[in-house]
Coordinates of C-alpha atoms in Angstrom, one line a residue:
Chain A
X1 CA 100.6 209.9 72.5
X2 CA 102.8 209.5 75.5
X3 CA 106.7 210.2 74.7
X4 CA 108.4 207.1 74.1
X5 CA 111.9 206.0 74.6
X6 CA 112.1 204.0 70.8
X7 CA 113.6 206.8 69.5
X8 CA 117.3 205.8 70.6
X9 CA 120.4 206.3 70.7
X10 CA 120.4 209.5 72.6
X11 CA 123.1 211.4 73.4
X12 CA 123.3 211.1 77.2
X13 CA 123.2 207.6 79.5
X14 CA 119.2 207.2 80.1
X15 CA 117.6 206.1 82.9
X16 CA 113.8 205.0 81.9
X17 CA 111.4 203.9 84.7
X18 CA 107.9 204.7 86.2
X19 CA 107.9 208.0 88.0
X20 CA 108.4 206.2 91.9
X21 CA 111.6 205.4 93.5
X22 CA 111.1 201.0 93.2
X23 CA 113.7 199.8 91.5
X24 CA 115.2 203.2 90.1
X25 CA 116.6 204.7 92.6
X26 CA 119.8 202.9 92.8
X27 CA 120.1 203.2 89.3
X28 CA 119.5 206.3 89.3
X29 CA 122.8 206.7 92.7
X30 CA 125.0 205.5 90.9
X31 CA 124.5 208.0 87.4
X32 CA 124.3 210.5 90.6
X33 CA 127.3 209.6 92.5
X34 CA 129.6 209.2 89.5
X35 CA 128.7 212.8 88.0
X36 CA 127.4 211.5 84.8
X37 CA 125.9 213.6 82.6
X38 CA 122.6 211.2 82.5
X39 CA 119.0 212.1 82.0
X40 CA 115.7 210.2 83.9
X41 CA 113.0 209.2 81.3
X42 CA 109.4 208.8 83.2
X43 CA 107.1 207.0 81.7
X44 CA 103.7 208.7 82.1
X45 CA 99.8 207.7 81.5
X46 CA 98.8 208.4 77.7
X47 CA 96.9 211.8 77.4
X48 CA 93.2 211.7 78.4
X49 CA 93.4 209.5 80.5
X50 CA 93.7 209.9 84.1
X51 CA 93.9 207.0 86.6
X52 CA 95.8 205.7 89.5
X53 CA 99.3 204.4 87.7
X54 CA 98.4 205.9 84.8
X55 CA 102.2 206.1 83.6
X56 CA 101.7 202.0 83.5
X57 CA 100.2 203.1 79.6
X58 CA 102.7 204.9 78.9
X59 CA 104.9 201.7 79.5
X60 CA 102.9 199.5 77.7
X61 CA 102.6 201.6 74.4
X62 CA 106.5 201.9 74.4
X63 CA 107.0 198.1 75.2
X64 CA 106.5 196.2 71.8
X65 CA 109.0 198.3 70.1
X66 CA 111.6 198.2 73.1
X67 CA 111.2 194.3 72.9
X68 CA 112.5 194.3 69.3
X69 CA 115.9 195.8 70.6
X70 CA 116.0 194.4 74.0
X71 CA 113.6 191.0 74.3
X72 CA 114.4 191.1 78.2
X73 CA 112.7 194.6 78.2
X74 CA 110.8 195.5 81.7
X75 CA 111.6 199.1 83.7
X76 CA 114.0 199.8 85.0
X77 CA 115.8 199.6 81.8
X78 CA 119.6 201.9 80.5
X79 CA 120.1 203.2 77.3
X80 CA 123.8 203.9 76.3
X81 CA 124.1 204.8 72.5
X82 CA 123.4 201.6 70.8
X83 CA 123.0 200.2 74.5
X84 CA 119.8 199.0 76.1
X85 CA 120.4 196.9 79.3
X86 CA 117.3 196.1 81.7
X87 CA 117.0 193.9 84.6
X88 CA 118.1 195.8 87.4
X89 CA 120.8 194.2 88.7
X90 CA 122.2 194.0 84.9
X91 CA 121.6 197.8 84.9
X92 CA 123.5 198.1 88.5
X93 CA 126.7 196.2 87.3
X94 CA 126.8 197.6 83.5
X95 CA 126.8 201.2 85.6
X96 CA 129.5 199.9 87.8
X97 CA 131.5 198.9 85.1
X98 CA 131.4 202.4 83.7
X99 CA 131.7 204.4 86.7
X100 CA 134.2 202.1 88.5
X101 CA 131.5 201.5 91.1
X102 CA 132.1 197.5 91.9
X103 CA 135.0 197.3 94.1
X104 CA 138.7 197.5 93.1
X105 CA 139.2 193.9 92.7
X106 CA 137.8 190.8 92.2
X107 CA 137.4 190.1 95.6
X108 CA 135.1 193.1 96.1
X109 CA 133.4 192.5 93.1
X110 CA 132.4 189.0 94.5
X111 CA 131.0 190.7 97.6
X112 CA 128.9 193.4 95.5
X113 CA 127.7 190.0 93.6
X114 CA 125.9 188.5 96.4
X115 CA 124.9 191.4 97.9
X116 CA 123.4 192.8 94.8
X117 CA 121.3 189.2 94.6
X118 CA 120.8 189.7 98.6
X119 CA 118.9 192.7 98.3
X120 CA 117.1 191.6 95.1
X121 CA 115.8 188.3 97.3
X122 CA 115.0 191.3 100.3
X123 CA 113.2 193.5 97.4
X124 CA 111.3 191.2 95.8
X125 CA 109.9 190.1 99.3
X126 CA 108.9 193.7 100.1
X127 CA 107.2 193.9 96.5
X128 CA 104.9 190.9 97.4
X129 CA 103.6 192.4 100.6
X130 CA 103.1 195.5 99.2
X131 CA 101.6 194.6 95.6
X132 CA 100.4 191.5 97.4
X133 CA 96.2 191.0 98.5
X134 CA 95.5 194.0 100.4
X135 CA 93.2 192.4 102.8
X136 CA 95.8 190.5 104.5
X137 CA 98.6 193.5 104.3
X138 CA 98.5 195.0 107.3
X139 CA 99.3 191.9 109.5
X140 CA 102.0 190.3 106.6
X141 CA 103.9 193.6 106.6
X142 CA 103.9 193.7 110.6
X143 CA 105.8 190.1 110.3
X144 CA 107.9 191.0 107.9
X145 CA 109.1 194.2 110.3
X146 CA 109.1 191.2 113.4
X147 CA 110.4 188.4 111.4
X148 CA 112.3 189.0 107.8
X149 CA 113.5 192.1 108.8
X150 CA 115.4 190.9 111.5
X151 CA 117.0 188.1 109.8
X152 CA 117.9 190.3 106.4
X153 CA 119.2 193.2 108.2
X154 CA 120.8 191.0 110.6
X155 CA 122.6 189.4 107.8
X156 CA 124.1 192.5 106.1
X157 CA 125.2 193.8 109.5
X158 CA 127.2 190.7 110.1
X159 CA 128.2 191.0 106.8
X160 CA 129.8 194.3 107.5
X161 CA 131.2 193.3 111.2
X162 CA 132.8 190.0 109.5
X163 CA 135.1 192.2 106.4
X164 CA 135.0 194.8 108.4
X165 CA 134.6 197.4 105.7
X166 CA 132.9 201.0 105.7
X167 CA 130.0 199.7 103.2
X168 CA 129.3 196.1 101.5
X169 CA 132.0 195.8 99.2
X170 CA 134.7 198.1 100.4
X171 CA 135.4 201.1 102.5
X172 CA 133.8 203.3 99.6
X173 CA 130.5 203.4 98.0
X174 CA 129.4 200.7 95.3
X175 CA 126.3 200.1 93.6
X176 CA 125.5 197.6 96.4
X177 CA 125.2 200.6 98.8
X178 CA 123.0 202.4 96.6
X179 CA 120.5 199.6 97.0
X180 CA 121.1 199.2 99.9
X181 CA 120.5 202.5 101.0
X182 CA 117.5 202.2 99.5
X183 CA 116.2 199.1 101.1
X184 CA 116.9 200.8 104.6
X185 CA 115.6 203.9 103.5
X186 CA 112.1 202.6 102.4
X187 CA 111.5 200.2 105.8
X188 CA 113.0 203.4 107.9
X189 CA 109.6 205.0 105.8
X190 CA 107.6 201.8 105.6
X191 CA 107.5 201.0 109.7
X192 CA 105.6 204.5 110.0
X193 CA 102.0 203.8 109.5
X194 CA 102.6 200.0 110.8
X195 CA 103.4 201.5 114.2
X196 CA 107.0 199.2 114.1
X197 CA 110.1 200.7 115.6
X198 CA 112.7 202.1 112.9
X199 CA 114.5 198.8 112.2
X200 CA 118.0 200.7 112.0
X201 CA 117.9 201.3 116.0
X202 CA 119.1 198.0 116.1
X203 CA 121.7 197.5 113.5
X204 CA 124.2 200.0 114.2
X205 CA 126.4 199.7 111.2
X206 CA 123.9 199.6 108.6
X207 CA 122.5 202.7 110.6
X208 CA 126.1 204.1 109.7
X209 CA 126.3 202.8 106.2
X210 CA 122.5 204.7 105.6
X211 CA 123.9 208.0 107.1
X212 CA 127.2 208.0 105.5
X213 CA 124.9 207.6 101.9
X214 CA 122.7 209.7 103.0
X215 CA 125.1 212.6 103.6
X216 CA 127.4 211.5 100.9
X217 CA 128.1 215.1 98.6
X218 CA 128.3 213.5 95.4
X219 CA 124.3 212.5 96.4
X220 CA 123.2 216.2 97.6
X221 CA 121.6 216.9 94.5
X222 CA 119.7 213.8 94.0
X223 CA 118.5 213.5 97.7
X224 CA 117.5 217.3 97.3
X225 CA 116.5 216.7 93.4
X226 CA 112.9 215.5 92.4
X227 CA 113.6 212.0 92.2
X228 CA 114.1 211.1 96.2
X229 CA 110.9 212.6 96.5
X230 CA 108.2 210.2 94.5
X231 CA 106.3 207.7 96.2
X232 CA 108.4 204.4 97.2
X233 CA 106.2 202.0 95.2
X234 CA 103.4 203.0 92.7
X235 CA 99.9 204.0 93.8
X236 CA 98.3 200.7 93.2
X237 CA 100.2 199.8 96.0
X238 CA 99.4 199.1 99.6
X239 CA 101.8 201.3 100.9
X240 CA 103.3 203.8 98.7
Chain B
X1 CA 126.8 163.7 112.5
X2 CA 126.6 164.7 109.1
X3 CA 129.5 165.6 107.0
X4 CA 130.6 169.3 107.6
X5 CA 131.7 171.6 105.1
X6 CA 132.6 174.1 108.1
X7 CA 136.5 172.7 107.8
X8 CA 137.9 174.9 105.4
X9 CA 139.8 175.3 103.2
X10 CA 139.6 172.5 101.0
X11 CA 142.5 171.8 98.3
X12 CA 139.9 171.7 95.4
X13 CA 136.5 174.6 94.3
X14 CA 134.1 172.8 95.7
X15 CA 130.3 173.1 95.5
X16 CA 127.9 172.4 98.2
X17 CA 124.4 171.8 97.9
X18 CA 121.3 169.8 98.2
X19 CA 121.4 165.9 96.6
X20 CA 119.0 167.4 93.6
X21 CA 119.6 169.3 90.8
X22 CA 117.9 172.5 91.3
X23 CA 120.1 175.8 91.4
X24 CA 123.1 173.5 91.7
X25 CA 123.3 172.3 88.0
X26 CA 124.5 175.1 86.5
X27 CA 127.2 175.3 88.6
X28 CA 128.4 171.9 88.6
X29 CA 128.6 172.5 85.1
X30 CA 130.3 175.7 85.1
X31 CA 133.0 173.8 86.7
X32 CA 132.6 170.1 84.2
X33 CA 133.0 172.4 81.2
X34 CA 136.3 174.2 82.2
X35 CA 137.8 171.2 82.9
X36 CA 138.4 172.2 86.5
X37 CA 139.9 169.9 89.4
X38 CA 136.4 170.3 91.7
X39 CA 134.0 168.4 93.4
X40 CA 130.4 168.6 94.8
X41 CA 129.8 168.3 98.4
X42 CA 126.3 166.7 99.3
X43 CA 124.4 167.7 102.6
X44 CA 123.2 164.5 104.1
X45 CA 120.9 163.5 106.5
X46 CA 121.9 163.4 110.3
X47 CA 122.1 159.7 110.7
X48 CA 118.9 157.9 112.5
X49 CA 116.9 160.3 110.9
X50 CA 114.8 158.6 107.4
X51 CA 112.8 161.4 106.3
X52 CA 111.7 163.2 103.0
X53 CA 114.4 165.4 102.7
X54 CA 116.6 164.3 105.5
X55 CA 119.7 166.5 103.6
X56 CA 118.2 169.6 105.2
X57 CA 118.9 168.9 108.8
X58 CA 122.6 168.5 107.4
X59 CA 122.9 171.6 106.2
X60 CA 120.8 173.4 108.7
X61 CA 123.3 171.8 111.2
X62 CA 126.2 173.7 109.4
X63 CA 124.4 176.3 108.7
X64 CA 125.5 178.1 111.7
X65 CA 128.9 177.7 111.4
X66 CA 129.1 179.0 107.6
X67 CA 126.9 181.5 108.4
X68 CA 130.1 183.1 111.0
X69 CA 132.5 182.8 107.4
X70 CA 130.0 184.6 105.3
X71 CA 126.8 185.7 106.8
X72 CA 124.9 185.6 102.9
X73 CA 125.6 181.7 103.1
X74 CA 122.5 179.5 101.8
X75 CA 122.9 176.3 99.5
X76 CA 124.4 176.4 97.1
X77 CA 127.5 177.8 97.6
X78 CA 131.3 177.7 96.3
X79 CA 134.2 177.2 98.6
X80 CA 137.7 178.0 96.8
X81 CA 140.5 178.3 99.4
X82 CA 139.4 181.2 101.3
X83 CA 136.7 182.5 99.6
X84 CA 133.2 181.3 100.2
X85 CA 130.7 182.7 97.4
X86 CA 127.1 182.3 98.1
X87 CA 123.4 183.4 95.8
X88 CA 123.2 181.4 93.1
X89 CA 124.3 184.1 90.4
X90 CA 127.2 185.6 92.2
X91 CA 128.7 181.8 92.0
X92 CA 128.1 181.9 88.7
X93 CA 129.9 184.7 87.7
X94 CA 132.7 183.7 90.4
X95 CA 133.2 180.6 88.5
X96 CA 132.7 182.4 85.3
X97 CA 135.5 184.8 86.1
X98 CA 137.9 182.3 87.2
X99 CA 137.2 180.0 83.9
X100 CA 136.2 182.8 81.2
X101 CA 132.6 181.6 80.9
X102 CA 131.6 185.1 80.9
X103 CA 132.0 186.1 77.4
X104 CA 135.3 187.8 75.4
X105 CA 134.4 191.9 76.1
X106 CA 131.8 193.6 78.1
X107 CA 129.1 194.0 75.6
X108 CA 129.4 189.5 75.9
X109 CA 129.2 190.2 79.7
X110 CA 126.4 192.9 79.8
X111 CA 124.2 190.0 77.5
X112 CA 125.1 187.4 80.1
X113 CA 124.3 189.5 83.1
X114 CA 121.1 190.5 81.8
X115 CA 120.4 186.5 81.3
X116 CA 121.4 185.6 84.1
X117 CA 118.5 187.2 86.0
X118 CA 115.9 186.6 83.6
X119 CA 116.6 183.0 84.2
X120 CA 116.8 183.4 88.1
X121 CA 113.3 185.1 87.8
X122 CA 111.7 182.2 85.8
X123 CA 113.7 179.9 88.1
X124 CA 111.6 181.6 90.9
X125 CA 108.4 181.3 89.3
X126 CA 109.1 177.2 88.4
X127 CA 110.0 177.2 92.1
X128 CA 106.7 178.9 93.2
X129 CA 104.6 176.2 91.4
X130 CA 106.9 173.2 92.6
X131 CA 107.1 173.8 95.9
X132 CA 103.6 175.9 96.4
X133 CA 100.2 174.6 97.6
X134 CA 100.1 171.0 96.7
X135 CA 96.1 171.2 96.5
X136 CA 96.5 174.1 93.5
X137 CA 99.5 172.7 91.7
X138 CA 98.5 170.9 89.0
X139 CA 96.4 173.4 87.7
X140 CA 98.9 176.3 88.4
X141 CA 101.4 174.0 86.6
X142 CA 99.6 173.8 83.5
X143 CA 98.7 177.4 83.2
X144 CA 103.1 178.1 83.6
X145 CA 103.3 176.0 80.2
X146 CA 100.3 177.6 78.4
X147 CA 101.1 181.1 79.3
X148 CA 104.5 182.3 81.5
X149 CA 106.5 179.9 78.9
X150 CA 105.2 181.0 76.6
X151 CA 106.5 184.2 76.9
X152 CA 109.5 183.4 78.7
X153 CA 110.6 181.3 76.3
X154 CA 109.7 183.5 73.6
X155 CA 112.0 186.0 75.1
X156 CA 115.2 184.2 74.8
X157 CA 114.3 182.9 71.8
X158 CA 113.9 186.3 70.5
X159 CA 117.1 187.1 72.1
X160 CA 119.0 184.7 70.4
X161 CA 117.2 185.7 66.7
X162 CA 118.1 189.7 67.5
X163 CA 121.6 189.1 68.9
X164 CA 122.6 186.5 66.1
X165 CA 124.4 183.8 68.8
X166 CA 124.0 180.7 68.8
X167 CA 124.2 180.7 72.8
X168 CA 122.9 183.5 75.1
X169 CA 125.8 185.5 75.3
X170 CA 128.4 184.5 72.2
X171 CA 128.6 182.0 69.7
X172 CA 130.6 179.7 72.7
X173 CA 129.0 179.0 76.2
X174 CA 128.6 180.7 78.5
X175 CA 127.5 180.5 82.4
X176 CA 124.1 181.8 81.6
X177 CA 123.5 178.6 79.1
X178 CA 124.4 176.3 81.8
X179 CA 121.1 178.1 83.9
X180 CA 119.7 178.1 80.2
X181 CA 120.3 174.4 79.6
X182 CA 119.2 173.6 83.1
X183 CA 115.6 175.5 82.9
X184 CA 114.7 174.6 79.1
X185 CA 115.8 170.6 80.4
X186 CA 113.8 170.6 83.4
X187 CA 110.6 171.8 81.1
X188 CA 110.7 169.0 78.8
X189 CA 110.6 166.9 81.8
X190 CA 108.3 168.5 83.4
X191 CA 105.5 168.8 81.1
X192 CA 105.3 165.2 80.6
X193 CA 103.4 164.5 84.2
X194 CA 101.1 167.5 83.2
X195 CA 100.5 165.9 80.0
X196 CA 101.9 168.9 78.5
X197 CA 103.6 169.0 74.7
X198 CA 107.2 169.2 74.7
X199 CA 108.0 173.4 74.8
X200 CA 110.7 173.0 73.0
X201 CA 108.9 171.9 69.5
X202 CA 108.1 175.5 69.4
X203 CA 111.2 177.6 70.0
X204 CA 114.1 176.2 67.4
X205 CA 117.1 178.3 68.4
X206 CA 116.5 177.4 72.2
X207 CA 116.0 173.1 71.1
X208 CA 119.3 174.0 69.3
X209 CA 121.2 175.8 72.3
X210 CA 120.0 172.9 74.0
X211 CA 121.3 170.1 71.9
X212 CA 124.2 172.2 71.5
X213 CA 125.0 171.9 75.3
X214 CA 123.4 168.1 75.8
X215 CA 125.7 167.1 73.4
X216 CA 129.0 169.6 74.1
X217 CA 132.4 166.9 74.7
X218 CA 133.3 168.9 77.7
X219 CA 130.0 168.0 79.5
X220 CA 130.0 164.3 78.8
X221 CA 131.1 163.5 81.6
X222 CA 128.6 165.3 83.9
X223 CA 125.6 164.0 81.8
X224 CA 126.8 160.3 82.3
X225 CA 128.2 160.8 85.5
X226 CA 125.8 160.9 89.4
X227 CA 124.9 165.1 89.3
X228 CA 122.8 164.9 86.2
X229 CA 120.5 161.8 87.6
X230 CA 119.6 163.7 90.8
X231 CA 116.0 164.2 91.1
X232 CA 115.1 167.7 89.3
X233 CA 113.7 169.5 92.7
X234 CA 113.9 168.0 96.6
X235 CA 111.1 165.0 97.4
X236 CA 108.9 167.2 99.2
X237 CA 108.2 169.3 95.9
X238 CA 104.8 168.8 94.0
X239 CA 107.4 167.5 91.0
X240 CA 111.3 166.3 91.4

């Protein structure tokens, strides 16, 4: 059998998730950035068995009994001790919380709050496109680079120009940036094979905001570590 | 021309949406149950213009000019003095900040924020149906109730049974049971159209959070009052 994540609490802040970047990656920033001592659990395919997204059974042999502790279970999910959050953003803010990684006030807090649901809204676009009909990929992602693109990225750089702060909630990192970062990182990847121009090239502070995370020393190790390095999206997807 | 919310700030929180009840609801309610000193701003029509739906050209010709305050702006949105807050969730905890709607310690909060999205994602899904291909809807309607309630449902019931509250996040409301209220109400209205049995026959502790908030004294006043007699979604959705 696969390993499974039932057996809790552990003894370290847990991080389990499909072995891609998706929806992890911030999570996985902000264990990163704060120096916790956190571990990544991968779900993998059950043995014998040896197909595209294979870790997918892993997930669903694990899920019934992760449903009796948490019944809003789905990966990305957190396990703290007695602890289980999941939905992402839920997992982003309970991080925050712990590391001090929402703002220094409730005025930044209020900023990381919208821009946490901001990205979700640009994430879960991205997601249909690329788990979306793959016959008509090609030319939705193209619009998306031509049309939602503009408009989303156009929104967080105005965002920055109008409080006029280093990153979306303050002049230091919070877990906004992380997913943020990621956003921009995966379109910087995704415009590639489509033949579109890096998006960043024309937003000049979320250009910054990308470089100043992506250079960030508390994030050496991940961005050097395994974890920076698997696919963007599973394999089942049109782009990966 | 329409009313403009652009002249800011206003002496009073107030909320600005749509005429329907939609992603508004919760929020009006937020504010009903505190007891706050708010109101609700209502896009309108540009006058001359009788259409389906006129509000929209009202907000999309303020839209602009919110957009330079706080360049996340959609509808709704929450104008308190200075501070525009716009997504539907980060208004929600806002409000739920400033009126303690967001539980009594963080393992209260953690529950709510973890609700909170699981009710925006089955929001989104309601929303996909309503406002989707007319010539599929009825059928893509009826399947939501036999299958995506279902477990939806079953997931906050089963939330309620493992945590041992009576509402989502504590044994007293919270914002997510305004969102809560809002979805399980607009489901036993829904279902009637699509011939449909009531879902709430089926999950007690959710018929009882319900009641619980239908009937609260501190909401009396919004269920008799204009906000809870809005249509359920704008006219040019499949249902409203």
């Amino acid at each position: 059998m696969a390993a499974t994540m039932v057996k809790m609490p552990t003894s370290k802040v847990t991080i389990a998730y499909a072995p891609v970047r998706g929806l992890g990656a911030a999570i996985k920033m902000c264990c990163e950035f704060a120096g916790a001592d956190y571990e990544v659990f991968e779900y993998q395919g059950v043995e014998n068995k040896l197909e595209v997204d294979a870790w997918r059974e892993g997930w669903w042999a694990d899920k019934p009994a992760m449903y009796e502790k948490n019944s809003m279970i789905n990966i990305p999910f957190v396990v703290d001790g007695e602890t289980v959050v999941s939905q992402s953003n839920a997992c982003l803010t309970y991080l925050g919380r712990k590391y001090k990684l929402l703002g220094s006030n409730d005025a930044e807090l209020t900023k990381v709050e919208q821009c946490l649901c901001e990205l979700m809204d640009l994430r879960n676009t991205v997601v249909g496109i690329c788990y979306g009909p793959p016959d008509t990929y090609e030319q939705r992602a193209k619009d998306h680079f031509d049309n939602y693109v503009q408009v989303s990225f156009g929104k967080f750089e105005k965002w920055l120009t109008v409080n006029k702060t280093k990153f979306l909630g303050a002049d230091v990192p919070t877990v906004a940036d992380f997913h943020m970062f990621e956003m921009l990182d995966q379109h910087e990847t995704w415009c590639k094979p489509l033949g579109k121009p890096q998006p960043l090239d024309k937003f000049p502070l979320l250009k910054e905001l990308h470089t100043n995370i992506r250079t960030h020393p508390n994030l050496a190790k991940y961005f050097d570590g395994p974890q920076y390095k698997l696919t963007i999206n599973a394999k089942r997807a049109n782009f990966f």
